[in-house]
Short mmCIF file of C-alpha atoms in Angstrom, two decimals:
data_model
loop_
_atom_site.label_atom_id
_atom_site.label_comp_id
_atom_site.label_asym_id
_atom_site.label_seq_id
_atom_site.Cartn_x
_atom_site.Cartn_y
_atom_site.Cartn_z
CA UNK A 21 111.46 -27.66 -30.32
CA UNK A 22 113.04 -26.51 -27.06
CA UNK A 23 115.93 -24.78 -28.75
CA UNK A 24 113.86 -22.93 -31.31
CA UNK A 25 113.98 -19.53 -29.72
CA UNK A 26 116.68 -17.44 -28.06
CA UNK A 27 120.02 -18.84 -26.94
CA UNK A 28 119.95 -21.65 -29.48
CA UNK A 29 123.16 -23.55 -30.06
CA UNK A 30 125.19 -22.90 -33.14
CA UNK A 31 126.08 -25.71 -35.52
CA UNK A 32 128.75 -23.62 -37.28
CA UNK A 33 132.23 -25.11 -37.34
CA UNK A 34 134.67 -22.19 -37.13
CA UNK A 35 137.49 -24.16 -38.65
CA UNK A 36 135.36 -25.14 -41.67
CA UNK A 37 134.28 -21.51 -42.15
CA UNK A 38 137.89 -20.35 -42.00
CA UNK A 39 138.92 -22.95 -44.57
CA UNK A 40 136.27 -21.94 -47.09
CA UNK A 41 136.85 -18.23 -46.40
CA UNK A 42 140.41 -18.62 -47.57
CA UNK A 43 139.05 -19.77 -50.96
CA UNK A 44 136.56 -16.91 -51.26
CA UNK A 45 138.34 -15.31 -54.24
CA UNK A 46 138.19 -18.59 -56.18
CA UNK A 47 134.45 -19.37 -56.00
CA UNK A 48 133.72 -18.25 -59.53
CA UNK A 49 136.85 -19.57 -61.17
CA UNK A 50 135.80 -22.75 -63.07
CA UNK A 51 139.48 -23.82 -63.22
CA UNK A 52 140.36 -23.02 -59.62
CA UNK A 53 139.81 -24.72 -56.29
CA UNK A 54 136.02 -24.88 -56.91
CA UNK A 55 136.38 -26.54 -60.35
CA UNK A 56 134.76 -29.77 -59.16
CA UNK A 57 131.77 -27.88 -57.72
CA UNK A 58 131.37 -26.03 -61.03
CA UNK A 59 131.17 -29.38 -62.82
CA UNK A 60 128.72 -30.67 -60.18
CA UNK A 61 126.52 -27.60 -60.44
CA UNK A 62 124.51 -28.44 -63.60
CA UNK A 63 123.22 -31.74 -62.28
CA UNK A 64 122.18 -30.40 -58.92
CA UNK A 65 120.63 -27.31 -60.46
CA UNK A 66 118.52 -29.40 -62.85
CA UNK A 67 117.48 -31.76 -60.06
CA UNK A 68 116.39 -28.88 -57.81
CA UNK A 69 114.45 -27.28 -60.66
CA UNK A 70 112.72 -30.48 -61.59
CA UNK A 71 111.80 -31.36 -58.03
CA UNK A 72 110.49 -27.85 -57.39
CA UNK A 73 108.45 -27.86 -60.59
CA UNK A 74 106.95 -31.22 -59.78
CA UNK A 75 106.00 -30.08 -56.28
CA UNK A 76 104.56 -26.72 -57.28
CA UNK A 77 103.05 -27.58 -60.65
CA UNK A 78 105.50 -25.69 -62.82
CA UNK A 79 106.83 -26.34 -66.30
CA UNK A 80 110.60 -27.09 -66.01
CA UNK A 81 111.15 -26.06 -69.62
CA UNK A 82 110.19 -22.46 -68.90
CA UNK A 83 113.02 -20.03 -68.29
CA UNK A 84 111.09 -18.59 -65.34
CA UNK A 85 110.04 -22.02 -64.02
CA UNK A 86 110.81 -21.05 -60.37
CA UNK A 87 109.17 -17.60 -60.55
CA UNK A 88 107.90 -16.43 -57.18
CA UNK A 89 109.19 -19.34 -55.13
CA UNK A 90 111.08 -18.15 -52.07
CA UNK A 91 114.18 -20.24 -51.68
CA UNK A 92 117.01 -20.38 -49.13
CA UNK A 93 120.47 -21.61 -50.10
CA UNK A 94 122.07 -22.22 -46.69
CA UNK A 95 125.86 -22.32 -46.81
CA UNK A 96 125.76 -20.62 -50.20
CA UNK A 97 129.50 -19.95 -50.41
CA UNK A 98 130.15 -17.63 -53.35
CA UNK A 99 126.67 -18.09 -54.77
CA UNK A 100 127.37 -20.40 -57.70
CA UNK A 101 124.01 -22.18 -57.02
CA UNK A 102 122.01 -19.20 -55.79
CA UNK A 103 122.61 -17.13 -58.91
CA UNK A 104 121.31 -19.59 -61.54
CA UNK A 105 118.27 -20.33 -59.36
CA UNK A 106 117.55 -16.61 -59.25
CA UNK A 107 117.88 -16.51 -63.02
CA UNK A 108 115.09 -19.11 -63.12
CA UNK A 109 112.86 -16.68 -61.21
CA UNK A 110 113.34 -17.82 -57.62
CA UNK A 111 113.28 -15.21 -54.87
CA UNK A 112 116.69 -16.21 -53.49
CA UNK A 113 118.18 -15.77 -50.08
CA UNK A 114 121.77 -16.97 -49.96
CA UNK A 115 123.17 -17.37 -46.42
CA UNK A 116 126.74 -18.15 -45.30
CA UNK A 117 128.57 -17.60 -42.01
CA UNK A 118 131.69 -16.36 -43.87
CA UNK A 119 131.86 -12.67 -44.52
CA UNK A 120 134.44 -13.24 -47.24
CA UNK A 121 132.17 -15.69 -49.05
CA UNK A 122 129.17 -13.39 -48.86
CA UNK A 123 131.26 -10.42 -50.13
CA UNK A 124 132.39 -12.51 -53.10
CA UNK A 125 128.85 -13.58 -53.79
CA UNK A 126 127.46 -10.04 -53.64
CA UNK A 127 130.24 -8.75 -55.88
CA UNK A 128 129.58 -11.36 -58.55
CA UNK A 129 125.81 -10.90 -58.41
CA UNK A 130 126.17 -7.14 -58.77
CA UNK A 131 128.39 -7.54 -61.80
CA UNK A 132 126.04 -10.06 -63.33
CA UNK A 133 122.93 -8.03 -62.58
CA UNK A 134 121.25 -10.89 -60.68
CA UNK A 135 119.07 -10.19 -57.64
CA UNK A 136 120.06 -12.41 -54.70
CA UNK A 137 119.58 -11.41 -51.06
CA UNK A 138 122.92 -12.53 -49.64
CA UNK A 139 123.29 -12.51 -45.89
CA UNK A 140 126.19 -13.29 -43.58
CA UNK A 141 124.22 -15.40 -41.09
CA UNK A 142 123.42 -18.90 -39.96
CA UNK A 143 120.50 -21.32 -40.19
CA UNK A 144 119.94 -20.87 -36.46
CA UNK A 145 119.69 -17.07 -36.73
CA UNK A 146 117.30 -17.27 -39.68
CA UNK A 147 115.11 -19.78 -37.96
CA UNK A 148 115.03 -17.69 -34.79
CA UNK A 149 114.02 -14.69 -36.85
CA UNK A 150 110.99 -16.61 -38.10
CA UNK A 151 112.10 -16.81 -41.76
CA UNK A 152 110.00 -19.20 -43.92
CA UNK A 153 110.66 -20.56 -47.39
CA UNK A 154 108.99 -22.60 -50.10
CA UNK A 155 112.26 -24.48 -50.55
CA UNK A 156 115.29 -24.77 -48.23
CA UNK A 157 118.47 -26.01 -49.82
CA UNK A 158 121.36 -27.51 -47.79
CA UNK A 159 123.72 -28.50 -50.56
CA UNK A 160 127.13 -29.91 -49.56
CA UNK A 161 126.71 -28.46 -46.08
CA UNK A 162 125.70 -31.12 -43.56
CA UNK A 163 129.16 -32.72 -43.76
CA UNK A 164 130.66 -29.44 -42.52
CA UNK A 165 128.48 -28.69 -39.44
CA UNK A 166 129.10 -29.64 -35.81
CA UNK A 167 125.71 -31.23 -35.18
CA UNK A 168 123.82 -32.71 -38.08
CA UNK A 169 120.57 -33.36 -36.19
CA UNK A 170 120.32 -29.85 -34.80
CA UNK A 171 121.26 -28.26 -38.16
CA UNK A 172 118.59 -30.27 -39.96
CA UNK A 173 116.02 -29.42 -37.33
CA UNK A 174 116.68 -25.68 -37.58
CA UNK A 175 116.57 -25.77 -41.38
CA UNK A 176 113.37 -27.80 -41.29
CA UNK A 177 111.67 -25.12 -39.14
CA UNK A 178 111.97 -22.73 -42.11
CA UNK A 179 110.12 -24.97 -44.54
CA UNK A 180 106.60 -23.69 -45.18
CA UNK A 181 103.67 -26.09 -45.11
CA UNK A 182 103.68 -27.75 -48.51
CA UNK A 183 107.32 -26.83 -49.04
CA UNK A 184 110.48 -28.80 -49.72
CA UNK A 185 113.91 -29.22 -48.31
CA UNK A 186 116.70 -30.63 -50.50
CA UNK A 187 119.90 -31.96 -49.08
CA UNK A 188 123.02 -32.97 -50.97
CA UNK A 189 125.93 -34.62 -49.13
CA UNK A 190 128.36 -37.54 -49.07
CA UNK A 191 127.74 -41.01 -47.74
CA UNK A 192 130.02 -42.39 -45.01
CA UNK A 193 131.34 -45.47 -46.83
CA UNK A 194 134.80 -46.80 -47.63
CA UNK A 195 134.02 -46.11 -51.28
CA UNK A 196 133.38 -42.45 -50.40
CA UNK A 197 136.67 -42.31 -48.54
CA UNK A 198 138.45 -43.70 -51.54
CA UNK A 199 136.78 -41.50 -54.13
CA UNK A 200 135.76 -38.29 -52.35
CA UNK A 201 138.86 -37.89 -50.20
CA UNK A 202 141.80 -39.93 -51.52
CA UNK A 203 140.80 -39.65 -55.13
CA UNK A 204 139.33 -36.14 -55.29
CA UNK A 205 141.73 -34.41 -52.85
CA UNK A 206 145.01 -36.30 -53.15
CA UNK A 207 145.16 -38.05 -56.51
CA UNK A 208 143.08 -35.93 -58.92
CA UNK A 209 143.42 -32.74 -56.82
CA UNK A 210 139.88 -31.66 -57.75
CA UNK A 211 139.51 -30.22 -54.20
CA UNK A 212 141.99 -28.70 -51.70
CA UNK A 213 143.34 -31.26 -49.30
CA UNK A 214 141.37 -31.28 -46.04
CA UNK A 215 138.08 -30.20 -47.67
CA UNK A 216 136.33 -33.25 -46.22
CA UNK A 217 136.64 -35.42 -43.14
CA UNK A 218 135.34 -38.98 -43.53
CA UNK A 219 133.93 -39.21 -40.01
CA UNK A 220 131.73 -36.19 -40.71
CA UNK A 221 130.06 -37.83 -43.76
CA UNK A 222 126.39 -38.75 -43.20
CA UNK A 223 124.65 -41.91 -44.34
CA UNK A 224 121.25 -41.67 -46.07
CA UNK A 225 119.68 -43.54 -43.12
CA UNK A 226 121.11 -41.11 -40.57
CA UNK A 227 119.92 -38.17 -42.61
CA UNK A 228 116.45 -39.60 -43.15
CA UNK A 229 116.05 -40.17 -39.41
CA UNK A 230 117.07 -36.56 -38.63
CA UNK A 231 114.67 -35.25 -41.28
CA UNK A 232 111.81 -37.44 -40.00
CA UNK A 233 112.38 -36.16 -36.47
CA UNK A 234 112.09 -32.66 -37.93
CA UNK A 235 108.68 -33.47 -39.39
CA UNK A 236 109.70 -33.88 -43.03
CA UNK A 237 108.95 -36.95 -45.18
CA UNK A 238 111.19 -38.23 -47.94
CA UNK A 239 109.65 -37.74 -51.40
CA UNK A 240 112.66 -38.52 -53.59
CA UNK A 241 116.33 -39.49 -53.43
CA UNK A 242 119.12 -40.07 -55.90
CA UNK A 243 122.78 -40.80 -56.13
CA UNK A 244 125.12 -38.68 -58.21
CA UNK A 245 128.13 -40.18 -59.99
CA UNK A 246 130.89 -38.83 -62.20
CA UNK A 247 130.88 -40.15 -65.76
CA UNK A 248 134.55 -40.21 -66.76
CA UNK A 249 133.79 -40.79 -70.47
CA UNK A 250 131.30 -37.94 -70.74
CA UNK A 251 133.30 -35.81 -68.29
CA UNK A 252 130.19 -34.83 -66.34
CA UNK A 253 128.17 -35.65 -63.25
CA UNK A 254 124.92 -37.48 -63.65
CA UNK A 255 122.06 -38.88 -61.58
CA UNK A 256 122.35 -42.59 -60.56
CA UNK A 257 120.80 -45.22 -58.31
CA UNK A 258 124.26 -45.51 -56.73
CA UNK A 259 124.18 -43.56 -53.47
CA UNK A 260 127.45 -44.95 -52.12
CA UNK A 261 129.26 -41.64 -52.45
CA UNK A 262 127.33 -38.49 -53.43
CA UNK A 263 123.59 -38.35 -53.00
CA UNK A 264 120.65 -35.97 -52.72
CA UNK A 265 117.46 -36.34 -50.69
CA UNK A 266 114.24 -34.42 -51.16
CA UNK A 267 111.83 -34.12 -48.21
CA UNK A 268 108.45 -32.35 -47.96
CA UNK A 269 106.30 -30.83 -45.29
CA UNK A 270 102.63 -31.71 -45.61
CA UNK A 271 100.30 -28.91 -46.77
CA UNK A 272 98.37 -28.82 -43.51
CA UNK A 273 101.40 -29.09 -41.22
CA UNK A 274 102.46 -26.28 -38.93
CA UNK A 275 106.10 -25.81 -38.00
CA UNK A 276 107.08 -26.71 -34.48
CA UNK A 277 107.60 -23.07 -33.55
CA UNK A 278 104.16 -22.14 -34.82
CA UNK A 279 102.70 -24.99 -32.76
CA UNK A 280 104.56 -23.74 -29.67
CA UNK A 281 103.30 -20.17 -29.93
#
């Protein structure tokens, strides 16, 4: 793609980075501002593991099921997803544009004795450096960037042939406005007010188009809903609010930058 090398535009939203930086000290507090994300973590972690194992012929029941797979967690925050993936054997790179978030992530990983390569950087910088991964994760990130299409394209550049990209985000529906903003931020106070902006939510169709333009084909998708009775998040066919999409690069495909050079 034309903007693959040198002088590429940034998709980082400085206001969003500043907002999450203010919460850096609370990333690992399951009862703090990130409580909702901690409850969401088990379902997305299991989904990532299962999709990765299916793609790469691994046994999801093994404690080292992701052993040797190089994975990028872009917009990793304090590392609450990167760490458990590393514990499953993944060679993890956690990237975030917030120095405060990266510092919190490194501190927790050091205390826990978990090896994660945390970097204060962006998807654009990593792609420009020629980084490549078996799996690229963009979990709860695309609704916080300035240009979804460009962000997806730059992330897609880093997916190796035969690799996966997994995206989790929020649909732009009235139901999502009611539940993810009014309900979660103002009524239940699961999240700090202002965490999300409805007009930045992305529909599955919009995301699939952006991913297809980047050369990735959808292999799986699922909704995620909150089960009030069980007090946990679970997979669902309902993609009206939270959803995850898995896309793959064909084994014989070359990335656009490789084709250009």
